[in-house]
Coordinates of C-alpha atoms in Angstrom, one line a residue:
Chain A
M1 CA -0.2 0.2 -0.1
Q2 CA 2.7 2.3 0.8
S3 CA 4.1 2.1 -2.6
K4 CA 1.1 3.4 -4.2
T5 CA 1.0 6.5 -2.2
I6 CA 4.5 7.1 -3.0
S7 CA 3.8 6.4 -6.9
T8 CA 0.8 8.7 -6.8
V9 CA 3.1 11.5 -5.5
H10 CA 5.5 10.7 -8.2
I11 CA 3.1 11.1 -10.8
R12 CA 1.7 14.4 -9.3
Q13 CA 5.2 16.0 -9.6
K14 CA 6.0 14.1 -13.0
P15 CA 4.7 16.9 -15.2
A16 CA 7.1 19.5 -13.9
R17 CA 10.1 17.5 -14.5
T18 CA 9.9 15.2 -17.2
N19 CA 9.2 16.0 -20.9
S20 CA 6.9 14.1 -23.1
F21 CA 9.6 12.0 -24.5
A22 CA 10.0 10.1 -21.1
D23 CA 6.3 9.9 -21.0
F24 CA 6.0 8.2 -24.3
F25 CA 8.7 5.9 -23.2
E26 CA 7.1 4.8 -20.2
K27 CA 3.6 4.1 -22.2
F28 CA 6.0 2.3 -24.7
A29 CA 7.5 0.2 -22.2
H30 CA 4.0 -0.7 -20.9
I31 CA 2.7 -1.6 -24.1
V32 CA 5.7 -3.7 -25.0
F33 CA 5.6 -5.8 -21.5
S34 CA 1.9 -6.0 -22.2
V35 CA 2.4 -7.9 -25.5
C36 CA 5.2 -9.8 -23.9
G37 CA 2.8 -10.8 -21.4
F38 CA 0.0 -11.9 -23.7
I39 CA 2.3 -13.9 -25.8
A40 CA 2.0 -17.1 -24.1
V41 CA -1.8 -17.0 -24.4
G42 CA -1.3 -16.0 -28.1
F43 CA 0.9 -19.0 -28.8
V44 CA -1.9 -21.3 -27.1
V45 CA -4.3 -19.8 -29.3
V46 CA -2.2 -20.2 -32.5
I47 CA -1.3 -23.9 -31.8
T48 CA -4.8 -24.7 -31.1
V49 CA -5.9 -23.1 -34.2
F50 CA -3.6 -24.6 -36.7
L51 CA -4.1 -28.1 -35.1
V52 CA -7.9 -27.9 -35.4
V53 CA -7.7 -26.4 -39.1
S54 CA -5.2 -29.0 -40.2
G55 CA -6.7 -32.0 -38.5
V56 CA -10.3 -31.7 -38.8
P57 CA -10.6 -32.1 -42.6
A58 CA -9.3 -35.5 -42.7
I59 CA -11.7 -36.4 -39.9
R60 CA -14.6 -35.2 -42.0
E61 CA -13.4 -37.0 -45.0
I62 CA -12.8 -40.2 -43.3
G63 CA -15.9 -40.1 -41.1
F64 CA -15.8 -39.5 -37.3
A65 CA -16.6 -42.9 -36.0
E66 CA -14.7 -44.7 -38.7
F67 CA -11.5 -42.2 -37.6
L68 CA -11.8 -43.0 -34.0
F69 CA -13.1 -46.5 -33.7
G70 CA -11.8 -48.2 -36.9
T71 CA -9.3 -50.6 -35.9
K72 CA -7.3 -51.0 -39.2
W73 CA -4.7 -48.4 -40.1
M74 CA -3.6 -49.0 -43.6
P75 CA -3.1 -45.4 -45.3
T76 CA -1.2 -46.7 -48.3
G77 CA -3.2 -49.6 -49.6
D78 CA -5.5 -49.5 -52.8
F79 CA -8.4 -49.3 -50.4
P80 CA -6.7 -47.1 -47.5
E81 CA -8.3 -47.5 -44.1
F82 CA -7.7 -44.8 -41.4
G83 CA -8.8 -46.3 -38.2
T84 CA -6.9 -45.0 -35.0
M85 CA -8.2 -47.2 -32.5
P86 CA -4.8 -49.2 -32.5
F87 CA -2.9 -46.0 -31.6
I88 CA -5.4 -44.7 -29.0
L89 CA -5.7 -48.1 -27.2
T90 CA -2.1 -48.4 -27.5
S91 CA -1.1 -45.1 -25.8
F92 CA -3.9 -45.7 -23.2
Y93 CA -2.3 -49.2 -22.2
G94 CA 0.9 -48.0 -22.7
T95 CA 0.5 -44.9 -20.3
F96 CA -1.6 -47.2 -17.8
G97 CA 1.2 -49.7 -17.6
A98 CA 3.8 -47.1 -17.2
I99 CA 1.8 -45.4 -14.2
L100 CA 1.3 -48.9 -12.8
I101 CA 5.0 -49.3 -12.4
G102 CA 6.4 -45.9 -12.1
V103 CA 4.0 -44.4 -9.5
P104 CA 4.2 -46.6 -6.6
L105 CA 8.1 -46.6 -7.1
G106 CA 8.2 -42.8 -7.3
I107 CA 5.7 -42.2 -4.4
L108 CA 7.8 -44.7 -2.2
C109 CA 11.1 -42.7 -3.4
A110 CA 9.6 -39.7 -2.5
V111 CA 8.8 -40.9 0.8
F112 CA 12.3 -41.9 1.1
L113 CA 13.5 -38.5 0.3
T114 CA 11.4 -36.5 2.6
K115 CA 11.0 -39.0 5.6
T116 CA 13.6 -41.6 5.8
A117 CA 16.8 -40.4 4.4
G118 CA 19.3 -38.3 6.2
K119 CA 19.9 -34.9 4.6
R120 CA 23.0 -35.8 2.8
I121 CA 21.7 -38.9 1.4
S122 CA 18.5 -37.5 0.2
G123 CA 20.8 -34.9 -1.2
V124 CA 22.6 -37.3 -3.2
V125 CA 19.3 -39.2 -4.4
S126 CA 17.4 -36.0 -5.5
S127 CA 20.4 -34.6 -7.4
A128 CA 20.3 -38.1 -9.0
V129 CA 16.5 -37.7 -10.0
N130 CA 17.3 -34.2 -11.2
L131 CA 19.9 -35.8 -13.4
M132 CA 17.5 -38.3 -14.6
A133 CA 15.0 -35.8 -15.5
G134 CA 17.8 -33.8 -17.9
I135 CA 18.6 -37.0 -19.8
P136 CA 17.6 -36.6 -23.3
S137 CA 14.6 -38.8 -24.4
V138 CA 16.6 -40.5 -27.3
V139 CA 19.4 -41.6 -24.8
Y140 CA 16.7 -43.4 -22.9
G141 CA 15.5 -44.8 -26.2
L142 CA 18.9 -46.0 -27.1
V143 CA 19.5 -47.8 -23.7
G144 CA 16.0 -49.3 -24.1
M145 CA 16.6 -50.5 -27.6
I146 CA 20.2 -52.1 -26.8
V147 CA 19.6 -53.3 -23.1
I148 CA 15.8 -53.7 -22.7
V149 CA 14.5 -55.1 -25.9
P150 CA 17.0 -57.9 -26.1
A151 CA 16.5 -58.8 -22.5
V152 CA 12.7 -58.9 -22.8
R153 CA 13.2 -61.2 -25.8
E154 CA 15.5 -63.6 -23.9
I155 CA 13.4 -63.5 -20.9
F156 CA 10.3 -64.5 -22.3
G157 CA 11.5 -66.3 -25.4
L158 CA 9.9 -64.1 -28.0
P159 CA 11.1 -63.4 -31.8
D160 CA 11.3 -59.7 -31.2
G161 CA 11.5 -57.9 -28.2
A162 CA 10.5 -54.4 -29.5
N163 CA 6.9 -54.3 -28.0
L164 CA 4.5 -52.7 -25.7
F165 CA 6.0 -54.3 -22.6
S166 CA 9.5 -52.8 -23.4
A167 CA 7.8 -49.4 -24.2
I168 CA 6.0 -49.6 -20.9
L169 CA 9.5 -50.1 -19.0
V170 CA 10.9 -47.4 -20.7
L171 CA 8.0 -45.0 -20.2
A172 CA 8.0 -45.9 -16.5
V173 CA 11.7 -44.8 -15.9
M174 CA 11.0 -41.7 -17.9
I175 CA 7.9 -40.5 -15.8
L176 CA 9.7 -41.4 -12.5
P177 CA 11.7 -38.0 -12.1
S178 CA 8.3 -35.8 -12.7
V179 CA 6.5 -38.4 -10.2
I180 CA 9.0 -38.0 -7.6
S181 CA 9.5 -34.5 -7.6
V182 CA 5.9 -33.6 -7.5
S183 CA 4.9 -35.9 -4.6
E184 CA 8.2 -34.8 -2.9
T185 CA 6.6 -31.4 -2.9
A186 CA 3.3 -32.6 -1.7
L187 CA 4.7 -34.5 1.1
K188 CA 6.8 -31.7 2.2
A189 CA 3.8 -29.4 2.3
V190 CA 2.0 -31.6 4.9
P191 CA 2.0 -29.8 8.2
K192 CA 4.3 -31.1 10.9
E193 CA 1.5 -31.1 13.5
Y194 CA -0.4 -33.8 11.7
E195 CA 2.5 -36.2 12.0
E196 CA 3.4 -35.3 15.6
A197 CA -0.2 -35.6 16.7
S198 CA -0.1 -39.5 15.3
L199 CA 3.1 -40.1 16.9
A200 CA 1.6 -38.9 20.3
L201 CA -1.2 -41.4 19.5
G202 CA 1.3 -44.0 19.8
A203 CA 1.6 -44.8 15.9
T204 CA 5.0 -45.9 14.7
S205 CA 6.8 -43.4 12.3
T206 CA 6.3 -45.9 9.4
E207 CA 2.6 -46.0 10.2
T208 CA 2.4 -42.0 10.5
V209 CA 3.9 -41.7 6.9
F210 CA 1.7 -44.2 5.3
K211 CA -1.6 -43.5 7.4
V212 CA -1.2 -39.9 8.0
T213 CA 1.1 -38.2 5.7
I214 CA 0.5 -39.8 2.5
P215 CA -3.5 -39.4 2.8
A216 CA -3.0 -35.7 3.8
A217 CA -0.8 -35.1 0.6
K218 CA -3.1 -37.0 -1.8
S219 CA -4.0 -34.1 -3.8
G220 CA -0.5 -33.3 -4.4
I221 CA 0.2 -37.0 -5.5
L222 CA -2.8 -37.3 -7.4
A223 CA -1.1 -34.2 -9.3
A224 CA 1.9 -36.2 -9.8
V225 CA 0.1 -39.0 -11.2
V226 CA -1.5 -36.9 -13.8
L227 CA 1.6 -35.3 -14.9
G228 CA 2.9 -38.7 -15.2
V229 CA 0.1 -39.5 -17.5
G230 CA 0.9 -36.5 -19.5
R231 CA 4.6 -37.0 -19.9
A232 CA 4.0 -40.7 -20.7
I233 CA 1.2 -40.2 -23.4
G234 CA 3.2 -37.4 -25.1
E235 CA 6.6 -39.1 -25.2
A236 CA 7.6 -40.2 -28.7
M237 CA 11.2 -40.6 -29.4
A238 CA 12.0 -43.1 -27.0
V239 CA 8.8 -45.1 -27.4
M240 CA 9.5 -45.0 -31.3
M241 CA 12.8 -46.7 -30.6
V242 CA 11.5 -49.5 -28.4
S243 CA 7.8 -50.2 -29.3
G244 CA 8.4 -52.2 -32.8
N245 CA 6.3 -49.5 -34.5
V246 CA 3.8 -51.8 -36.1
A247 CA 0.1 -50.4 -36.3
N248 CA -1.4 -53.5 -34.6
M249 CA -4.3 -53.7 -32.0
P250 CA -2.1 -53.6 -28.6
K251 CA -1.0 -56.6 -27.1
I252 CA 1.3 -56.7 -24.4
F253 CA 4.2 -58.7 -26.2
G254 CA 3.3 -57.6 -29.9
S255 CA 4.9 -54.9 -31.7
V256 CA 2.6 -51.6 -31.5
R257 CA 2.5 -47.9 -32.6
F258 CA 1.6 -45.0 -30.2
L259 CA -0.2 -41.8 -31.1
T260 CA 3.0 -39.9 -31.0
T261 CA 5.0 -42.5 -33.0
A262 CA 2.2 -42.9 -35.7
V263 CA 2.9 -39.1 -36.4
A264 CA 6.6 -39.1 -36.0
S265 CA 7.3 -42.0 -38.0
E266 CA 4.9 -41.4 -40.8
M267 CA 5.1 -37.7 -41.4
S268 CA 8.2 -37.8 -43.5
Y269 CA 6.7 -39.8 -46.3
S270 CA 3.0 -39.6 -46.1
S271 CA 1.3 -37.4 -48.6
G272 CA -2.5 -36.5 -49.4
L273 CA -5.2 -38.0 -47.1
H274 CA -2.6 -39.8 -45.3
N275 CA -0.7 -36.8 -44.3
K276 CA -3.7 -35.1 -43.4
A277 CA -4.8 -38.0 -41.0
L278 CA -1.7 -37.8 -39.2
F279 CA -2.5 -34.4 -38.3
S280 CA -5.9 -35.4 -37.2
I281 CA -4.0 -38.1 -34.9
A282 CA -2.0 -35.0 -33.5
L283 CA -5.5 -33.2 -33.0
V284 CA -6.6 -36.5 -30.9
L285 CA -3.3 -36.2 -28.9
F286 CA -3.8 -32.7 -28.3
I287 CA -7.4 -33.2 -27.0
F288 CA -6.2 -35.7 -24.7
I289 CA -3.4 -33.4 -23.3
M290 CA -5.6 -30.6 -22.9
A291 CA -8.0 -32.9 -20.9
I292 CA -5.1 -33.9 -18.7
N293 CA -4.0 -30.2 -18.1
L294 CA -7.5 -29.4 -17.0
I295 CA -7.6 -32.4 -14.8
L296 CA -4.4 -31.3 -13.3
N297 CA -5.4 -27.8 -12.7
L298 CA -8.8 -28.8 -11.1
V299 CA -6.6 -31.4 -9.0
V300 CA -4.2 -28.6 -7.8
K301 CA -7.0 -26.0 -7.2
R302 CA -8.9 -28.5 -4.9
G303 CA -5.5 -29.4 -3.2
K304 CA -5.2 -25.5 -2.2
K305 CA -8.4 -25.4 -0.8
Chain B
M1 CA 10.8 -48.7 17.3
N2 CA 11.6 -51.5 19.7
D3 CA 8.8 -50.6 22.1
E4 CA 7.2 -53.8 23.7
R5 CA 3.8 -52.1 23.3
V6 CA 4.1 -52.4 19.5
S7 CA 2.4 -55.7 18.4
K8 CA 4.6 -58.0 16.3
S9 CA 2.2 -57.9 13.2
R10 CA 2.4 -54.1 13.2
K11 CA 6.3 -54.3 13.5
A12 CA 6.1 -56.7 10.5
K13 CA 4.1 -54.3 8.5
G14 CA 6.3 -51.4 9.3
F15 CA 9.4 -53.3 8.5
I16 CA 7.9 -54.4 4.9
L17 CA 6.7 -50.8 4.2
R18 CA 10.2 -49.5 5.2
S19 CA 12.0 -52.2 3.4
L20 CA 10.0 -51.2 0.3
V21 CA 10.9 -47.5 0.6
Y22 CA 14.3 -48.3 0.7
F23 CA 13.9 -50.8 -2.0
S24 CA 12.6 -48.3 -4.2
A25 CA 15.1 -45.7 -3.7
A26 CA 17.9 -48.0 -4.1
V27 CA 16.4 -49.3 -7.4
I28 CA 16.1 -45.7 -8.8
C29 CA 19.7 -45.1 -8.1
L30 CA 20.9 -48.4 -9.4
L31 CA 18.9 -47.5 -12.6
L32 CA 20.6 -44.4 -13.1
A33 CA 24.0 -45.7 -12.2
G34 CA 23.4 -48.4 -14.6
I35 CA 22.5 -46.1 -17.3
I36 CA 25.3 -43.7 -17.0
F37 CA 28.0 -46.5 -16.4
Y38 CA 26.6 -48.4 -19.4
I39 CA 26.6 -45.3 -21.8
L40 CA 30.1 -44.1 -20.8
K41 CA 31.3 -47.5 -21.2
R42 CA 30.1 -47.8 -24.7
G43 CA 30.3 -44.3 -25.8
L44 CA 33.8 -42.9 -24.5
P45 CA 36.1 -45.5 -26.5
H46 CA 34.7 -43.8 -29.6
I47 CA 35.0 -40.2 -28.8
S48 CA 38.3 -38.7 -30.1
W49 CA 39.4 -35.4 -31.5
D50 CA 38.5 -36.7 -35.1
F51 CA 35.4 -37.5 -33.8
L52 CA 34.4 -34.4 -32.3
S53 CA 36.1 -32.2 -34.9
G54 CA 35.0 -34.2 -38.0
K55 CA 32.0 -34.4 -40.4
P56 CA 30.3 -37.8 -41.5
S57 CA 31.3 -38.5 -44.9
L58 CA 30.5 -41.8 -46.9
L59 CA 33.4 -41.2 -49.5
D60 CA 36.1 -40.9 -47.0
G61 CA 34.4 -43.3 -44.5
T62 CA 34.6 -40.8 -41.5
V63 CA 32.3 -40.2 -38.9
G64 CA 32.1 -36.7 -37.1
I65 CA 29.8 -34.8 -35.1
L66 CA 31.2 -31.3 -35.5
P67 CA 28.3 -30.5 -37.7
N68 CA 25.7 -31.5 -35.2
L69 CA 27.6 -29.8 -32.5
L70 CA 27.5 -26.8 -34.3
N71 CA 23.9 -27.0 -35.0
T72 CA 23.1 -27.4 -31.4
L73 CA 25.1 -24.4 -30.5
Y74 CA 23.5 -22.1 -33.2
I75 CA 20.0 -23.3 -32.2
I76 CA 20.6 -22.5 -28.4
I77 CA 22.0 -19.2 -29.2
M78 CA 19.0 -18.3 -31.5
T79 CA 16.5 -19.6 -29.3
L80 CA 17.7 -17.8 -26.3
I81 CA 18.0 -14.6 -28.1
V82 CA 14.5 -14.5 -29.1
V83 CA 12.9 -16.1 -25.9
L84 CA 14.6 -14.3 -23.4
P85 CA 13.0 -11.0 -24.2
L86 CA 9.7 -12.4 -24.4
G87 CA 9.8 -14.4 -21.3
V88 CA 11.8 -11.9 -19.1
G89 CA 9.0 -9.5 -20.5
A90 CA 6.1 -11.7 -19.8
A91 CA 7.4 -12.0 -16.3
V92 CA 7.9 -8.4 -15.7
Y93 CA 4.3 -7.8 -17.1
L94 CA 2.9 -10.4 -14.6
N95 CA 4.7 -9.3 -11.5
E96 CA 5.3 -5.5 -12.2
Y97 CA 2.4 -4.2 -14.5
A98 CA -0.7 -6.7 -14.5
K99 CA -3.2 -5.5 -11.7
N100 CA -6.1 -7.6 -12.9
K101 CA -5.8 -10.8 -11.1
K102 CA -7.8 -12.8 -13.9
V103 CA -5.6 -11.6 -16.4
V104 CA -2.5 -13.0 -14.3
R105 CA -4.5 -16.2 -14.0
I106 CA -5.2 -16.4 -17.8
I107 CA -1.5 -15.9 -18.8
E108 CA -0.1 -18.2 -16.1
L109 CA -2.6 -20.9 -17.4
A110 CA -1.5 -20.4 -20.8
A111 CA 2.1 -20.7 -19.5
E112 CA 1.1 -24.2 -17.7
T113 CA -0.7 -25.3 -20.8
L114 CA 2.4 -24.7 -23.0
S115 CA 4.5 -26.4 -20.8
G116 CA 2.4 -29.7 -20.8
I117 CA 2.1 -29.8 -24.5
P118 CA 4.4 -32.7 -25.8
S119 CA 7.2 -32.0 -28.1
I120 CA 6.0 -34.0 -31.0
I121 CA 3.0 -31.7 -31.2
Y122 CA 5.5 -28.5 -31.1
G123 CA 7.2 -30.3 -33.9
L124 CA 4.3 -30.7 -36.0
V125 CA 2.9 -27.2 -35.3
G126 CA 6.5 -25.7 -35.8
M127 CA 6.3 -27.2 -39.3
L128 CA 3.0 -26.0 -40.0
I129 CA 3.7 -22.4 -38.8
F130 CA 7.2 -21.7 -39.4
V131 CA 8.3 -24.3 -42.2
Q132 CA 5.2 -24.0 -44.1
F133 CA 3.0 -20.9 -43.5
C134 CA 6.0 -18.5 -42.7
S135 CA 7.7 -20.4 -45.6
L136 CA 11.1 -20.5 -43.6
G137 CA 11.6 -24.2 -45.0
T138 CA 13.3 -26.8 -42.9
S139 CA 15.6 -24.8 -41.2
L140 CA 17.5 -24.2 -37.9
L141 CA 15.7 -21.1 -37.7
A142 CA 12.2 -22.8 -38.0
G143 CA 13.5 -25.3 -35.4
A144 CA 14.9 -22.3 -33.0
L145 CA 11.5 -20.6 -33.2
T146 CA 9.5 -23.9 -32.3
L147 CA 11.8 -23.9 -29.2
V148 CA 10.9 -20.7 -28.5
I149 CA 7.6 -21.7 -27.9
M150 CA 8.4 -24.6 -25.9
T151 CA 11.2 -22.9 -23.7
L152 CA 8.9 -19.7 -23.1
P153 CA 7.3 -21.1 -20.0
T154 CA 10.6 -21.8 -18.2
I155 CA 11.8 -18.4 -18.5
I156 CA 8.6 -16.9 -17.4
R157 CA 8.4 -19.2 -14.5
T158 CA 11.7 -18.8 -13.1
T159 CA 12.2 -15.0 -13.7
Q160 CA 8.5 -14.5 -12.3
E161 CA 9.7 -16.6 -8.8
S162 CA 12.8 -14.5 -8.9
L163 CA 10.8 -11.0 -9.2
K164 CA 8.7 -12.1 -6.4
T165 CA 11.6 -12.1 -4.1
V166 CA 12.8 -8.8 -5.1
P167 CA 11.9 -6.6 -1.7
E168 CA 9.5 -4.0 -2.2
S169 CA 11.6 -1.6 -0.8
Y170 CA 13.8 -1.6 -3.8
R171 CA 10.8 -0.4 -5.9
E172 CA 9.4 2.2 -3.4
G173 CA 13.3 3.3 -3.1
S174 CA 13.5 3.9 -6.8
L175 CA 10.2 5.4 -7.6
G176 CA 10.4 7.8 -4.5
L177 CA 13.8 9.1 -5.7
G178 CA 11.6 10.1 -8.9
A179 CA 12.3 7.2 -11.2
G180 CA 9.7 6.0 -13.8
K181 CA 8.6 2.7 -13.7
W182 CA 10.4 1.6 -16.6
Y183 CA 13.7 3.2 -15.2
M184 CA 12.9 1.4 -11.8
I185 CA 12.4 -1.9 -13.6
R186 CA 15.6 -1.6 -15.6
T187 CA 17.8 -0.2 -12.9
A188 CA 16.5 -1.8 -9.6
V189 CA 14.2 -4.8 -10.0
L190 CA 15.7 -6.6 -13.2
P191 CA 19.3 -6.6 -11.8
S192 CA 18.0 -8.1 -8.6
A193 CA 16.2 -10.8 -10.4
I194 CA 19.1 -12.0 -12.4
D195 CA 19.5 -15.3 -10.7
G196 CA 15.9 -16.2 -11.9
I197 CA 16.9 -15.2 -15.3
V198 CA 20.2 -16.9 -15.5
T199 CA 18.7 -20.3 -14.0
G200 CA 15.7 -20.1 -16.5
C201 CA 18.4 -19.8 -19.3
I202 CA 20.2 -22.8 -17.9
L203 CA 17.2 -25.0 -17.9
S204 CA 16.1 -24.0 -21.3
V205 CA 19.6 -24.8 -22.6
G206 CA 18.9 -28.1 -21.0
R207 CA 15.7 -28.6 -22.5
I208 CA 17.0 -27.5 -26.1
V209 CA 20.0 -30.0 -25.9
G210 CA 17.7 -32.8 -25.1
E211 CA 15.1 -31.9 -27.5
S212 CA 14.7 -34.3 -30.5
A213 CA 11.1 -34.8 -31.5
A214 CA 10.4 -31.1 -32.1
L215 CA 13.2 -30.6 -34.3
L216 CA 12.8 -33.8 -36.2
F217 CA 10.3 -31.9 -38.9
T218 CA 11.5 -28.4 -38.5
A219 CA 15.3 -28.4 -38.4
G220 CA 15.9 -31.2 -40.5
M221 CA 18.3 -34.1 -40.4
A222 CA 21.2 -32.9 -42.6
S223 CA 24.8 -33.1 -41.2
E224 CA 26.7 -30.6 -43.1
I225 CA 28.8 -27.9 -41.6
L226 CA 27.1 -24.6 -41.6
T227 CA 28.7 -21.1 -41.1
P228 CA 26.8 -18.7 -38.8
A229 CA 25.4 -16.9 -41.8
Q230 CA 23.9 -20.1 -43.3
A231 CA 22.7 -21.1 -40.1
V232 CA 20.3 -18.1 -39.9
S233 CA 19.1 -18.1 -43.5
E234 CA 16.1 -19.9 -44.8
G235 CA 17.9 -22.9 -46.3
G236 CA 20.1 -23.7 -43.3
A237 CA 19.0 -27.2 -42.2
G238 CA 20.7 -29.4 -40.0
S239 CA 20.3 -31.9 -37.2
T240 CA 21.4 -31.3 -33.5
L241 CA 23.1 -33.8 -31.6
T242 CA 20.0 -35.6 -30.2
V243 CA 18.3 -36.1 -33.7
S244 CA 21.5 -37.2 -35.2
M245 CA 21.8 -39.8 -32.5
Y246 CA 18.4 -41.0 -33.4
M247 CA 19.5 -41.1 -36.9
Y248 CA 22.5 -43.1 -36.3
A249 CA 20.7 -45.5 -34.0
K250 CA 17.4 -46.1 -35.6
E251 CA 18.0 -45.6 -39.5
R252 CA 21.7 -46.6 -39.7
G253 CA 22.0 -48.9 -37.0
D254 CA 25.5 -47.4 -36.1
F255 CA 25.3 -47.9 -32.5
D256 CA 29.1 -47.0 -31.8
T257 CA 28.5 -43.5 -32.9
A258 CA 24.9 -43.5 -31.3
F259 CA 26.6 -44.4 -28.0
A260 CA 29.6 -42.0 -28.3
I261 CA 26.9 -39.2 -29.0
A262 CA 24.9 -40.4 -25.9
A263 CA 27.9 -40.0 -23.8
I264 CA 28.4 -36.6 -24.9
L265 CA 24.8 -35.8 -24.2
L266 CA 25.1 -37.3 -20.8
I267 CA 28.2 -35.1 -20.0
L268 CA 26.6 -31.9 -21.3
T269 CA 23.4 -32.9 -19.0
L270 CA 25.5 -33.2 -16.1
V271 CA 27.5 -30.1 -16.6
I272 CA 24.1 -28.0 -17.2
N273 CA 22.5 -29.6 -14.0
I274 CA 25.6 -28.8 -12.0
S275 CA 25.8 -25.2 -13.5
A276 CA 22.1 -24.5 -12.7
K277 CA 22.7 -25.3 -9.1
L278 CA 25.8 -23.2 -8.9
A279 CA 24.4 -20.2 -10.7
A280 CA 21.4 -20.3 -8.3
R281 CA 23.7 -20.4 -5.5
L282 CA 26.2 -17.8 -6.4
L283 CA 23.8 -15.5 -7.8
K284 CA 21.6 -15.7 -4.7
K285 CA 24.8 -14.9 -2.4
G286 CA 25.3 -11.9 -4.7
K287 CA 22.0 -10.7 -3.8
G288 CA 22.9 -10.4 -0.1
K289 CA 20.5 -12.7 1.4

């Protein structure tokens, strides 16, 4: 409040001292900063418009039901079919599998970082997690391709190890850093009094963590899960290198193609309706991501209340 | 813990849960250590001066990553030059100018949305907007502009967080001495927020170095050495380290080169992580806190 009074005083004095050039400059700066401020909004609008404009025509041409629920993707045949159900289901199963493995591991690791480990060890582990977040996705893909794919082939006695299962393993590792850091923040935000009360009532420290702290942090942890879903569904390069990249209906040990990898792998050689259909796939992916963002916002908002 | 009043089954449950916690932390650390060790073991032997300073040529049978290193550098510089003023400007607007809470909320929501969009979508949109609509062609410039949209939220967030910690008294003092708002921001507010701006830059560099999907269709896959003038021109296409690594591994099956590049990427990631931490610490100290 104090600053306001001072600035009004300053404005009252201003005409006496400053020339119109300085005034103009102040206004100019204000306008420039406002433009910068709204540019993020502009980007979101432009991205949405471009995706809708380039994605809708193919869906219209193919037919909405055929496009979403068709189970065959044969874009280059004599009688091309553009069913994206295989991609949608693969992305769904892949994300679900990655969450199933990655989230419990991530939450337990967050518990370790916030409640169990000493300061020094938790420092080391959290820089390890940070490093993990920074490793490029193609590097994960390469390691998956050279280590996980042959290992899956050997262990399960398959002809080819590049399948949904390998992709799930790679995705699970890739979502760990974001799951860990968000749940860590959530666990840290639980008031100390809750834990103290639980301990005073005779619960052991482990019981306190699992029966008091984690339930109290559940909206933050839910946010971590939703963020993990977003990461997993949007990942393209690493998944492309380990999933086999064939447009089958998803099977755990079958070669599959995700929404992201369909776009990434066919963009370079597609043409005509095929090309337009890829933009429609991107639009479907975009809609999923927007829905996830919306859920994330609702979860975070509810957590704040 | 060894209290007699705690029953055996509770003790057992506690023990299992605690072991699970330790187990998962150990798994994550071992995973990371395994990945690092494996990549360095397979990659480092193939890194040599010739590898770093040469370019790939089928005729001479040489493999080199100088073009890709240069392309990565060009893209980083071009992206930062564009995104820094935009991001810092947006943060200044949010923190210093905007009075309407709703407006602030909308802009923050937009920034959050941008940071949630996967990079493959950025790749497509970048292709539609910059390559085709702005007819820049597949070029480093188009790639850099795509990354501008992608890194904008990072710069806005870190700068904004830092601006929030600038004491109100700095602003009051500056205004009280008769400075205009812009003069106050330039001389008192922004210099004190430098730690956030630098951190944002380093994080963005990390994101740019690791990015591949967004560059695949915007910056191209060529591996020719470009001069800076070519790099900013319309036809200057080229692949960064990550994209070329992908090409070596997936398209050509040359895993030795791929692992060598992966090792370099890993070392870069490590350097970027450490410098982000150091920068935050050093600049905060300089702030006198």
